Structures are given as C-alpha cells and as structure tokens.
Amino acid sequence: MKFGSKLKVGSLDTSLYIEWQPFYMDYNQLKRMLKEQTASRAWTEKDEERFKDALEKELDKIHHFQKAKTSELSRRIHDAEKDVQRLVTEENDQPQGSPHTEISVDVEDQRAEDYAHDGGSDDDLSDDEGESYDELEDRFHGLEEEVANLVADVHDLALYTKLNITGFMKILKKHDKQTGRLLKTSFVQEYLEKQPFYRYNWDALIVKLSKLYDLVRTRGNPVRGDSSAGGSQSAFVRQTTKYWVHPDNLVPLKLAILRNLPVLVFNAEKEFDPRDSAITSIYFDNEELELYLGRLEKTEGAEAIRLRWYGDVDTKTIFVERKTHREDWTGEKSVKARFPIKEHLVNAFLRGEYTVDAEFQQLVAKGKKTQQEVDSMIQLANEVQYAVLTRRLQPVMRSFYNRTAFQLPGDARVRISLDTELALIREDNFDGESRSGRNWRRPDIGIDHPFDEVADDEKELFQYSPPTSPPHPLCTVYLK
C-alpha cells in the first residue's frame, strides 16, 4: 500500500480523521511537485527553495494545529472534571436512606439502594425537591460519553502526529533520491527540531484522562490508598509477564488500559511532571560479576542488589533493593525486598559507617510500622550492608526508563507498567577510568535520555528493533 493512500480522502486505505483533513500534511501535492520538476529537466536551486518553502508551510500548519488541539483537550478535560465535582456535590446533598461512604464493587446496585425509598413513606422526594437518582445517572452517562470522546480524540491526535512525521520522513527521502540533493538531515536539524510536534509527551493528557475516567466511573468516589512507589510494602512476591509493544501501539494501549485501571500517580496533589515517570537503578557487583552471573545462570538463592530512585536526581529518598531467585524445587517464590534510605546517608551506609537501626525504630514509635515490619527491614539492611562489604560490591551499571504504571491505589494485586526509553549505562571503575569514583552513582549524568553527555561505548540505548526504527516499549503485567 502506498503511503499517499493513507492521506487521501475517499481512499479505502485512508487513515485520515475526515474532520481534520485540511490540517494534515499535503503529501501528495509535495510528491507531485517533485515529479513535475524532475520529469523533464534538472532540479534547480529555485526548485529547491520552493520545495523547502512548501515543507515549512506544512510544518507550521501541523505544529499549530496540534498545539491548538492539545490545549483544547486539556480544557475539555478540566471542564469535565468540574462537571463531575458539581454532580458529586449535588448527589451528596440528596436526602438518602443511608449515609454514603465509599463506593462498593457493585457501583450501580449500591447507588440505586442509596436512593431507594418506601413507596408510601413520608420522606419520599417530590418532583421539585431535587433531581432523582435516574436523572443524576443520566447526567453521569452524558459525562461518560464526553470522556469516551476525549479518549477517541487523544487516540486520533496521536495517530495524526504519527502519520505526519512519517510523511515528512518519506517525502524528504524521496526528494533526496530524485533530486540528488541532500535535504533530509539539514531540514530535520534546522526546522523539525525547532517545532518537534512528533515528540509531544502524551502522558500529561493520559494522566488527566485517567483521573477523569476514574472519577466518572466511580461516580466521584475513586478507590483510596497509598499511591507511593510500592505503597507501604517492603517485600514483593509477584508473577510477571513481559511483552514488547510496537511504538505505534503505545498510546492506544495506554488509552485501553486506563478504561480498566487508573494511572498510578505517586502524588495526586502535584501537577504531573514528565520527570516524575523516570526510574533509575544502580546495580552493584564485583569485578568477577558474581551477582550478574548468578542471576544469569539462575542459581538457587542468586541475588541482585540495586539502589533505585523515582524522578529526578535531586530525589531525597533512595530505595535499597535485593531480589532473590528461588528455584521451583524449593517450594518458595522469588522475592524482592527493600528499604528506604536518605540520599546523603547512602555512601556512609555502603562503607559500613552508618546503620539504619535507630532511624527505623522511630517508625515504630510514630506508629508508622509494626515492630515485626521494622525488624524485617533492619535484618534486610544488615544483610545487604554485610554483602556489600564482604563481597566488595560497587556500582557497575545504571538502568533507566520512563514508566507509566496502572494500578488501583493501595491494591497491588494487578499492576501494568509500560516502560519507554530504556537505557543501560556503565558505572564501574574496573578499567581504571573513574566514572562513579567513590560515590554510589555517577555524578555527571541525570535523567535526560538519550544521555548525550555519555560516550557511545559507555551506554546502550535499548531498542529491540532496527536502529532506524523507534525503540519498542516494554509492557509488564504483575499479578500478586
């Protein structure tokens, strides 16, 4: 199928959203321009300038349309959120047979029961005393339709972006081939990079949509719980299944998941920041790569020890984690256990100059943890510290990715994560070159993928696809 058919009105293969047709790239017109000017004569400097002008106009049109549509979508989501809050307020003001607290699993049944009244009782609502349950439900259903339209529009806008950037790459390649002039590289650097509509981060809209969808679905009573990274858990036993996702399907997949699970936001009071989705881990090992080989060979009891943080490098809390592999014949499950530590204490802890005992005991005094939980955390910390000192463990490799996680707050039974921009970076000093030095991590890099400040031979930007194709995201389903 020719690409031009995807952008042609009336074609059976068209991917156009007809209402937006005037705002798509006019790929076929650009292709005709190339064909007409190269069919019978050489391509001139004047032809080149005319073609570049045409490309610029198309780029301006697309950039401004996408910017306007994303702003419109944000406004519509905000308006719908206010409508939901108004409906919830009206609903809570209704006289009810029983007090309404948290929404149950059977949403409709519970809410219908709350509005039920005895047929001849004196407390029946008259027509002018407020809206009935059915009338409120009708308004909620109207909001559900608006949310469905918003989801569809985000999906279509993501497809719009993909089609247009593909069109630019194809027409530039065709230009270079037919004219013998190299325009693709310079146009990308001088024009596309200045108006990078194709790099739009959809996560901000997806997070807002997820919150809105959850509000409407639960009639303003979303599930409450600890949304911090992993909640209050210090040990995890989970079954995981991983899938590679084609880049073209990333946004549609996120939109499909949020209909069933909300995006897990670690701080619901804070406006979404793309940096919040970054997850970085520093893996520790020795020069014999003892831990790595044990995990690779799946030796019983093999451990992986890493230090992980969420967000930017200025995060104050670091999680020390140990993953232990268990063979099936033991009857035990592989487990990940962890404890938090303040960033400024990490180096002292790794050198054996600081222990967590006193600080963790304060959690019991404050009622945040039970003595049993604290004893388990202290034991883990002592074992990790002992392993670091006796096995001469040091930072060896950094892993990085941006994650969108879907999970009910405080309920880790089902969790789905989508990881993008995966990267591996050297942290070791094994070859005599000081990278992390005596620190627990390299101080010269942050979370700015693709880490241009790092030499190419010290990083691996994971793709699972040809180098010319976008990297494939990784989808992981966790079941507890």
Short mmCIF file of C-alpha atoms in Angstrom, two decimals:
data_model
loop_
_atom_site.label_atom_id
_atom_site.label_comp_id
_atom_site.label_asym_id
_atom_site.label_seq_id
_atom_site.Cartn_x
_atom_site.Cartn_y
_atom_site.Cartn_z
CA MET A 1 0.00 0.00 0.00
CA LYS A 2 1.39 3.40 -0.98
CA PHE A 3 1.77 5.89 1.84
CA GLY A 4 -0.10 8.56 -0.12
CA SER A 5 -3.27 6.47 0.08
CA LYS A 6 -3.30 6.88 3.88
CA LEU A 7 -3.60 10.65 3.47
CA LYS A 8 -6.10 10.67 0.63
CA VAL A 9 -9.79 11.43 1.19
CA GLY A 10 -12.01 8.72 -0.30
CA SER A 11 -9.28 6.07 -0.36
CA LEU A 12 -10.23 2.71 1.15
CA ASP A 13 -6.86 2.72 2.92
CA THR A 14 -7.12 6.23 4.33
CA SER A 15 -6.10 6.84 7.95
CA LEU A 16 -7.41 10.40 7.90
CA TYR A 17 -9.77 11.72 10.53
CA ILE A 18 -12.03 13.45 8.00
CA GLU A 19 -12.89 16.44 10.21
CA TRP A 20 -9.18 17.29 10.41
CA GLN A 21 -8.47 16.69 6.73
CA PRO A 22 -7.33 20.29 5.90
CA PHE A 23 -4.71 20.13 8.66
CA TYR A 24 -2.85 17.00 7.54
CA MET A 25 0.35 17.22 5.55
CA ASP A 26 -0.37 17.57 1.83
CA TYR A 27 1.92 14.69 0.97
CA ASN A 28 0.50 14.06 -2.48
CA GLN A 29 0.92 17.71 -3.52
CA LEU A 30 4.59 17.65 -2.44
CA LYS A 31 5.09 14.40 -4.34
CA ARG A 32 3.55 15.95 -7.47
CA MET A 33 5.85 18.95 -7.11
CA LEU A 34 8.88 16.65 -7.12
CA LYS A 35 7.63 14.58 -10.03
CA GLU A 36 6.72 17.55 -12.26
CA GLN A 37 10.00 19.37 -11.74
CA THR A 38 12.29 16.35 -12.18
CA ALA A 39 10.47 14.57 -15.02
CA SER A 40 11.96 16.54 -17.93
CA ARG A 41 14.78 18.67 -16.52
CA ALA A 42 17.34 19.00 -13.74
CA TRP A 43 16.30 20.19 -10.32
CA THR A 44 17.41 23.82 -9.87
CA GLU A 45 18.26 25.97 -6.87
CA LYS A 46 14.98 27.81 -7.38
CA ASP A 47 13.11 24.47 -7.29
CA GLU A 48 14.92 23.63 -4.07
CA GLU A 49 13.86 26.89 -2.38
CA ARG A 50 10.23 26.47 -3.50
CA PHE A 51 10.17 22.93 -2.15
CA LYS A 52 11.67 23.98 1.20
CA ASP A 53 9.12 26.79 1.49
CA ALA A 54 6.32 24.31 0.86
CA LEU A 55 7.72 21.98 3.53
CA GLU A 56 7.95 24.83 6.04
CA LYS A 57 4.32 25.82 5.44
CA GLU A 58 3.21 22.23 6.01
CA LEU A 59 5.27 22.04 9.19
CA ASP A 60 3.82 25.32 10.53
CA LYS A 61 0.29 24.13 9.78
CA ILE A 62 0.76 20.82 11.59
CA HIS A 63 2.61 22.29 14.56
CA HIS A 64 -0.04 24.97 15.19
CA PHE A 65 -2.94 22.55 14.74
CA GLN A 66 -1.51 20.02 17.18
CA LYS A 67 -0.75 22.76 19.72
CA ALA A 68 -4.32 24.08 19.45
CA LYS A 69 -5.87 20.60 19.76
CA THR A 70 -3.82 19.60 22.82
CA SER A 71 -4.81 22.86 24.52
CA GLU A 72 -8.44 22.21 23.62
CA LEU A 73 -8.28 18.68 25.01
CA SER A 74 -6.76 19.91 28.28
CA ARG A 75 -9.56 22.49 28.60
CA ARG A 76 -12.28 19.91 27.87
CA ILE A 77 -10.82 17.54 30.46
CA HIS A 78 -10.71 20.36 33.02
CA ASP A 79 -14.33 21.32 32.27
CA ALA A 80 -15.46 17.71 32.58
CA GLU A 81 -13.68 17.40 35.95
CA LYS A 82 -15.61 20.43 37.23
CA ASP A 83 -18.86 18.91 35.94
CA VAL A 84 -18.15 15.69 37.83
CA GLN A 85 -17.40 17.55 41.04
CA ARG A 86 -20.65 19.53 40.69
CA LEU A 87 -22.62 16.33 40.17
CA VAL A 88 -20.99 14.67 43.18
CA THR A 89 -21.81 17.70 45.33
CA GLU A 90 -25.44 17.65 44.17
CA GLU A 91 -25.65 13.94 44.78
CA ASN A 92 -24.25 14.20 48.30
CA ASP A 93 -26.82 16.89 49.07
CA GLN A 94 -29.63 14.47 48.22
CA PRO A 95 -31.54 13.01 51.21
CA GLN A 96 -30.64 9.32 51.32
CA GLY A 97 -31.86 6.32 53.23
CA SER A 98 -28.37 5.53 54.49
CA PRO A 99 -25.15 7.51 54.66
CA HIS A 100 -23.00 7.15 51.58
CA THR A 101 -19.33 6.45 52.16
CA GLU A 102 -17.01 4.53 49.85
CA ILE A 103 -18.37 3.15 46.64
CA SER A 104 -18.70 -0.64 46.54
CA VAL A 105 -17.70 -3.02 43.79
CA ASP A 106 -21.30 -3.16 42.59
CA VAL A 107 -21.50 0.55 41.88
CA GLU A 108 -24.93 0.68 40.27
CA ASP A 109 -26.59 -1.61 42.81
CA GLN A 110 -25.21 0.31 45.78
CA ARG A 111 -26.16 3.71 44.44
CA ALA A 112 -29.67 2.55 43.48
CA GLU A 113 -30.08 1.21 47.01
CA ASP A 114 -28.96 4.54 48.49
CA TYR A 115 -31.74 6.28 46.53
CA ALA A 116 -34.44 3.72 47.35
CA HIS A 117 -37.47 4.84 49.40
CA ASP A 118 -40.56 3.04 50.71
CA GLY A 119 -43.47 3.53 48.34
CA GLY A 120 -45.77 5.33 50.77
CA SER A 121 -43.39 6.80 53.33
CA ASP A 122 -43.48 10.45 54.35
CA ASP A 123 -39.88 11.04 53.26
CA ASP A 124 -40.47 10.42 49.55
CA LEU A 125 -38.90 13.10 47.37
CA SER A 126 -41.34 15.30 45.49
CA ASP A 127 -40.68 16.39 41.91
CA ASP A 128 -39.39 19.81 43.00
CA GLU A 129 -37.13 18.66 45.84
CA GLY A 130 -34.19 17.77 43.63
CA GLU A 131 -33.12 15.50 40.88
CA SER A 132 -33.91 11.81 41.12
CA TYR A 133 -31.31 9.08 41.01
CA ASP A 134 -32.19 8.35 37.36
CA GLU A 135 -31.76 12.00 36.38
CA LEU A 136 -28.34 12.17 38.04
CA GLU A 137 -27.35 8.90 36.38
CA ASP A 138 -28.39 10.32 33.01
CA ARG A 139 -26.06 13.25 33.59
CA PHE A 140 -23.25 10.90 34.62
CA HIS A 141 -23.84 8.85 31.46
CA GLY A 142 -23.56 12.07 29.47
CA LEU A 143 -20.19 12.69 31.08
CA GLU A 144 -19.14 9.11 30.29
CA GLU A 145 -19.86 9.82 26.62
CA GLU A 146 -17.76 13.01 26.78
CA VAL A 147 -14.87 11.05 28.34
CA ALA A 148 -15.18 8.41 25.60
CA ASN A 149 -15.00 11.21 23.02
CA LEU A 150 -11.92 12.64 24.74
CA VAL A 151 -10.21 9.23 24.68
CA ALA A 152 -11.03 8.90 20.98
CA ASP A 153 -9.69 12.40 20.24
CA VAL A 154 -6.40 11.74 22.04
CA HIS A 155 -6.10 8.50 20.08
CA ASP A 156 -6.80 10.29 16.78
CA LEU A 157 -4.40 13.12 17.57
CA ALA A 158 -1.61 10.64 18.34
CA LEU A 159 -2.31 8.93 15.01
CA TYR A 160 -2.36 12.36 13.31
CA THR A 161 1.12 13.03 14.70
CA LYS A 162 2.45 9.66 13.58
CA LEU A 163 1.09 9.99 10.05
CA ASN A 164 2.52 13.47 9.57
CA ILE A 165 6.03 12.76 10.84
CA THR A 166 6.08 9.61 8.68
CA GLY A 167 5.01 11.76 5.74
CA PHE A 168 7.86 14.21 6.32
CA MET A 169 10.46 11.43 6.52
CA LYS A 170 9.15 9.76 3.36
CA ILE A 171 8.92 12.93 1.24
CA LEU A 172 12.42 14.03 2.33
CA LYS A 173 13.81 10.62 1.40
CA LYS A 174 12.02 10.80 -1.95
CA HIS A 175 13.41 14.32 -2.52
CA ASP A 176 16.99 13.26 -1.85
CA LYS A 177 16.67 10.29 -4.17
CA GLN A 178 15.02 12.11 -7.08
CA THR A 179 16.96 15.39 -6.99
CA GLY A 180 20.38 14.16 -5.93
CA ARG A 181 20.44 16.88 -3.23
CA LEU A 182 20.68 16.01 0.46
CA LEU A 183 17.94 17.87 2.32
CA LYS A 184 16.69 15.38 4.89
CA THR A 185 19.37 15.84 7.56
CA SER A 186 19.51 19.63 7.37
CA PHE A 187 15.70 20.02 7.33
CA VAL A 188 15.35 17.83 10.40
CA GLN A 189 18.01 19.81 12.29
CA GLU A 190 17.03 23.30 11.15
CA TYR A 191 13.23 23.01 11.04
CA LEU A 192 11.74 19.87 12.57
CA GLU A 193 13.86 20.12 15.72
CA LYS A 194 12.56 23.66 16.27
CA GLN A 195 8.92 22.58 16.01
CA PRO A 196 9.13 18.95 17.21
CA PHE A 197 5.41 18.14 17.12
CA TYR A 198 6.33 14.45 16.84
CA ARG A 199 7.97 14.49 20.29
CA TYR A 200 4.85 15.52 22.15
CA ASN A 201 4.62 13.76 25.51
CA TRP A 202 1.11 12.28 25.67
CA ASP A 203 1.48 11.19 29.29
CA ALA A 204 0.27 14.51 30.71
CA LEU A 205 -3.05 14.17 28.85
CA ILE A 206 -3.27 10.44 29.63
CA VAL A 207 -2.81 11.07 33.37
CA LYS A 208 -5.56 13.72 33.31
CA LEU A 209 -7.83 11.44 31.28
CA SER A 210 -7.24 8.55 33.65
CA LYS A 211 -8.17 10.65 36.69
CA LEU A 212 -11.29 11.91 34.92
CA TYR A 213 -12.34 8.45 33.72
CA ASP A 214 -11.91 7.05 37.24
CA LEU A 215 -13.96 9.91 38.74
CA VAL A 216 -16.83 9.32 36.32
CA ARG A 217 -16.72 5.53 36.55
CA THR A 218 -16.82 5.55 40.36
CA ARG A 219 -19.29 8.47 40.47
CA GLY A 220 -16.79 10.71 42.24
CA ASN A 221 -15.62 8.12 44.76
CA PRO A 222 -12.34 6.70 43.43
CA VAL A 223 -10.53 3.99 45.34
CA ARG A 224 -8.30 5.49 48.02
CA GLY A 225 -5.00 4.08 49.16
CA ASP A 226 -1.25 4.56 49.37
CA SER A 227 -0.04 5.59 45.92
CA SER A 228 3.61 5.91 46.83
CA ALA A 229 6.12 3.84 44.93
CA GLY A 230 5.13 0.38 46.02
CA GLY A 231 2.91 1.64 48.79
CA SER A 232 3.95 0.61 52.28
CA GLN A 233 5.27 -2.74 51.16
CA SER A 234 8.86 -3.74 51.85
CA ALA A 235 8.64 -7.20 50.25
CA PHE A 236 7.03 -8.29 46.98
CA VAL A 237 6.17 -11.76 45.66
CA ARG A 238 4.71 -11.39 42.17
CA GLN A 239 4.18 -13.24 38.94
CA THR A 240 5.29 -11.16 35.97
CA THR A 241 4.74 -11.44 32.23
CA LYS A 242 6.51 -9.14 29.77
CA TYR A 243 5.60 -8.05 26.24
CA TRP A 244 7.25 -5.89 23.61
CA VAL A 245 4.90 -3.23 22.26
CA HIS A 246 5.17 -1.71 18.80
CA PRO A 247 5.75 2.07 19.18
CA ASP A 248 2.70 2.81 17.01
CA ASN A 249 0.51 1.00 19.55
CA LEU A 250 1.84 2.70 22.70
CA VAL A 251 -0.74 5.49 23.06
CA PRO A 252 -3.71 3.29 22.02
CA LEU A 253 -2.61 0.67 24.55
CA LYS A 254 -2.39 3.23 27.36
CA LEU A 255 -5.84 4.54 26.48
CA ALA A 256 -7.24 1.00 26.51
CA ILE A 257 -5.71 0.17 29.91
CA LEU A 258 -6.94 3.34 31.63
CA ARG A 259 -10.52 2.22 30.95
CA ASN A 260 -9.89 -0.60 33.44
CA LEU A 261 -7.09 0.59 35.72
CA PRO A 262 -6.20 4.18 36.61
CA VAL A 263 -2.73 5.59 36.09
CA LEU A 264 -0.83 5.23 39.35
CA VAL A 265 0.13 8.74 40.44
CA PHE A 266 2.54 8.83 43.37
CA ASN A 267 1.49 12.34 44.44
CA ALA A 268 -2.08 13.14 43.44
CA GLU A 269 -1.80 16.68 44.82
CA LYS A 270 1.07 17.55 42.47
CA GLU A 271 0.65 18.58 38.83
CA PHE A 272 2.02 15.89 36.52
CA ASP A 273 5.64 16.44 35.54
CA PRO A 274 7.22 14.19 32.85
CA ARG A 275 10.28 13.82 35.09
CA ASP A 276 8.11 12.02 37.65
CA SER A 277 7.92 8.99 35.36
CA ALA A 278 11.71 8.42 35.37
CA ILE A 279 13.00 5.33 37.21
CA THR A 280 16.75 4.85 37.66
CA SER A 281 18.54 1.91 39.26
CA ILE A 282 22.23 1.41 40.08
CA TYR A 283 23.20 -2.28 40.09
CA PHE A 284 26.04 -3.38 42.36
CA ASP A 285 28.51 -6.20 41.70
CA ASN A 286 32.21 -7.02 41.97
CA GLU A 287 34.88 -7.39 39.31
CA GLU A 288 34.07 -11.10 38.96
CA LEU A 289 30.44 -10.13 38.16
CA GLU A 290 29.39 -12.66 40.79
CA LEU A 291 25.85 -11.37 41.22
CA TYR A 292 25.22 -10.93 37.50
CA LEU A 293 26.40 -14.46 36.63
CA GLY A 294 24.35 -15.95 39.46
CA ARG A 295 21.20 -14.30 38.13
CA LEU A 296 22.08 -15.24 34.55
CA GLU A 297 22.54 -18.90 35.47
CA LYS A 298 19.50 -18.76 37.80
CA THR A 299 21.46 -20.23 40.68
CA GLU A 300 19.32 -21.00 43.72
CA GLY A 301 19.49 -18.02 46.06
CA ALA A 302 21.16 -15.76 43.49
CA GLU A 303 20.82 -12.11 44.44
CA ALA A 304 20.65 -8.78 42.67
CA ILE A 305 21.35 -5.68 44.74
CA ARG A 306 20.43 -2.27 43.42
CA LEU A 307 19.75 1.28 44.57
CA ARG A 308 16.71 2.87 42.94
CA TRP A 309 15.09 6.27 42.87
CA TYR A 310 11.99 7.73 41.26
CA GLY A 311 12.05 11.06 39.44
CA ASP A 312 14.99 13.41 39.05
CA VAL A 313 18.42 13.09 40.66
CA ASP A 314 17.50 15.56 43.39
CA THR A 315 15.15 12.98 44.95
CA LYS A 316 15.93 12.67 48.65
CA THR A 317 14.73 9.08 49.22
CA ILE A 318 16.62 6.14 47.72
CA PHE A 319 15.36 2.56 47.88
CA VAL A 320 17.88 -0.20 48.55
CA GLU A 321 16.51 -3.37 46.96
CA ARG A 322 17.51 -7.02 46.95
CA LYS A 323 15.97 -9.52 44.56
CA THR A 324 16.44 -13.18 45.48
CA HIS A 325 15.89 -16.01 42.99
CA ARG A 326 14.24 -19.19 44.22
CA GLU A 327 14.15 -22.42 42.24
CA ASP A 328 10.81 -24.21 41.88
CA TRP A 329 12.00 -27.28 43.78
CA THR A 330 12.41 -25.20 46.95
CA GLY A 331 8.69 -24.52 47.06
CA GLU A 332 9.45 -20.83 47.64
CA LYS A 333 8.77 -17.83 45.42
CA SER A 334 11.37 -15.37 44.21
CA VAL A 335 11.06 -12.19 46.23
CA LYS A 336 12.05 -8.54 46.06
CA ALA A 337 12.64 -6.81 49.39
CA ARG A 338 13.64 -3.21 50.02
CA PHE A 339 14.05 -0.40 52.49
CA PRO A 340 14.35 3.40 52.14
CA ILE A 341 17.38 5.49 53.00
CA LYS A 342 18.14 9.20 52.70
CA GLU A 343 20.42 10.01 49.77
CA HIS A 344 23.03 11.81 51.88
CA LEU A 345 23.47 8.68 54.04
CA VAL A 346 23.95 6.18 51.17
CA ASN A 347 27.77 6.38 50.93
CA ALA A 348 28.20 6.05 54.69
CA PHE A 349 25.86 3.04 54.71
CA LEU A 350 27.80 1.33 51.91
CA ARG A 351 31.11 1.91 53.75
CA GLY A 352 29.68 0.41 56.95
CA GLU A 353 29.85 3.72 58.82
CA TYR A 354 26.10 4.06 59.28
CA THR A 355 23.33 1.65 60.24
CA VAL A 356 19.59 2.16 59.92
CA ASP A 357 18.58 0.58 63.24
CA ALA A 358 17.87 3.74 65.25
CA GLU A 359 16.06 5.55 62.43
CA PHE A 360 13.84 2.55 61.65
CA GLN A 361 12.95 2.08 65.32
CA GLN A 362 11.49 5.59 65.27
CA LEU A 363 8.90 4.33 62.76
CA VAL A 364 7.50 2.07 65.48
CA ALA A 365 7.38 4.91 67.99
CA LYS A 366 5.50 7.06 65.46
CA GLY A 367 3.05 4.25 64.70
CA LYS A 368 4.05 4.05 61.01
CA LYS A 369 5.36 0.47 61.18
CA THR A 370 4.92 -2.53 63.43
CA GLN A 371 7.90 -3.90 65.34
CA GLN A 372 7.80 -7.00 63.16
CA GLU A 373 8.00 -4.92 59.97
CA VAL A 374 10.88 -2.86 61.34
CA ASP A 375 12.78 -5.96 62.49
CA SER A 376 12.47 -7.35 58.96
CA MET A 377 13.72 -4.09 57.41
CA ILE A 378 16.68 -3.91 59.82
CA GLN A 379 17.62 -7.50 59.07
CA LEU A 380 17.49 -6.80 55.33
CA ALA A 381 19.62 -3.66 55.72
CA ASN A 382 22.23 -5.51 57.78
CA GLU A 383 22.39 -8.37 55.26
CA VAL A 384 22.78 -6.01 52.29
CA GLN A 385 25.44 -3.98 54.09
CA TYR A 386 27.34 -7.17 55.00
CA ALA A 387 27.17 -8.39 51.37
CA VAL A 388 28.48 -5.07 50.03
CA LEU A 389 31.45 -5.09 52.43
CA THR A 390 32.42 -8.79 52.27
CA ARG A 391 31.84 -9.32 48.55
CA ARG A 392 33.41 -5.97 47.58
CA LEU A 393 30.32 -4.80 45.74
CA GLN A 394 30.40 -1.47 43.92
CA PRO A 395 28.28 0.37 41.34
CA VAL A 396 28.57 -1.37 37.96
CA MET A 397 25.61 -0.47 35.76
CA ARG A 398 22.76 2.03 35.62
CA SER A 399 19.39 1.20 34.13
CA PHE A 400 16.96 3.93 33.14
CA TYR A 401 13.44 4.13 31.72
CA ASN A 402 10.31 6.25 31.85
CA ARG A 403 7.36 4.32 33.27
CA THR A 404 3.60 4.70 33.11
CA ALA A 405 2.06 2.41 35.73
CA PHE A 406 -1.60 1.42 36.03
CA GLN A 407 -2.87 0.20 39.39
CA LEU A 408 -5.58 0.84 41.97
CA PRO A 409 -4.02 2.89 44.80
CA GLY A 410 -3.11 0.66 47.72
CA ASP A 411 -4.06 -2.51 45.83
CA ALA A 412 -1.09 -4.23 44.16
CA ARG A 413 -2.92 -7.39 43.10
CA VAL A 414 -2.93 -6.27 39.46
CA ARG A 415 -0.43 -3.82 38.04
CA ILE A 416 0.52 -3.00 34.45
CA SER A 417 3.55 -0.91 33.55
CA LEU A 418 4.76 0.48 30.24
CA ASP A 419 8.45 1.39 30.05
CA THR A 420 9.95 3.56 27.33
CA GLU A 421 13.40 4.97 26.54
CA LEU A 422 15.23 2.05 28.12
CA ALA A 423 18.97 2.65 28.57
CA LEU A 424 21.94 0.91 30.22
CA ILE A 425 24.98 2.97 31.28
CA ARG A 426 28.38 1.98 32.73
CA GLU A 427 29.00 2.99 36.34
CA ASP A 428 32.08 0.89 37.16
CA ASN A 429 35.73 1.89 37.55
CA PHE A 430 37.05 -1.55 36.55
CA ASP A 431 39.11 -0.33 33.58
CA GLY A 432 40.90 2.37 35.58
CA GLU A 433 38.64 5.17 34.37
CA SER A 434 36.81 6.90 37.20
CA ARG A 435 33.10 7.06 36.50
CA SER A 436 31.36 6.90 39.86
CA GLY A 437 34.63 7.31 41.75
CA ARG A 438 33.99 6.74 45.45
CA ASN A 439 30.37 7.82 45.13
CA TRP A 440 27.45 5.39 44.90
CA ARG A 441 26.50 6.69 41.42
CA ARG A 442 27.94 8.75 38.60
CA PRO A 443 27.61 12.46 39.36
CA ASP A 444 27.90 13.59 35.72
CA ILE A 445 24.52 12.44 34.35
CA GLY A 446 20.87 12.93 35.17
CA ILE A 447 17.69 11.61 33.56
CA ASP A 448 17.93 13.27 30.16
CA HIS A 449 17.55 10.44 27.66
CA PRO A 450 19.43 9.74 25.33
CA PHE A 451 22.25 10.90 27.63
CA ASP A 452 24.27 12.83 25.05
CA GLU A 453 26.95 13.58 27.65
CA VAL A 454 27.82 9.86 27.89
CA ALA A 455 30.18 8.33 25.33
CA ASP A 456 28.53 5.91 22.89
CA ASP A 457 30.69 2.98 24.08
CA GLU A 458 29.51 3.51 27.67
CA LYS A 459 25.77 3.33 27.04
CA GLU A 460 23.27 1.07 25.33
CA LEU A 461 20.01 2.64 24.21
CA PHE A 462 17.84 -0.45 24.13
CA GLN A 463 15.61 -0.72 21.07
CA TYR A 464 14.57 -4.31 20.26
CA SER A 465 14.16 -3.02 16.71
CA PRO A 466 16.34 -1.90 13.78
CA PRO A 467 18.42 1.23 14.55
CA THR A 468 16.34 3.23 12.06
CA SER A 469 13.08 2.37 13.85
CA PRO A 470 11.67 3.83 17.08
CA PRO A 471 12.56 1.81 20.22
CA HIS A 472 9.94 -0.69 21.36
CA PRO A 473 8.36 -0.05 24.81
CA LEU A 474 8.20 -2.88 27.31
CA CYS A 475 4.86 -3.84 28.85
CA THR A 476 4.90 -5.80 32.12
CA VAL A 477 1.85 -7.34 33.80
CA TYR A 478 2.26 -8.04 37.52
CA LEU A 479 -0.10 -10.39 39.35
CA LYS A 480 0.10 -10.87 43.06
#
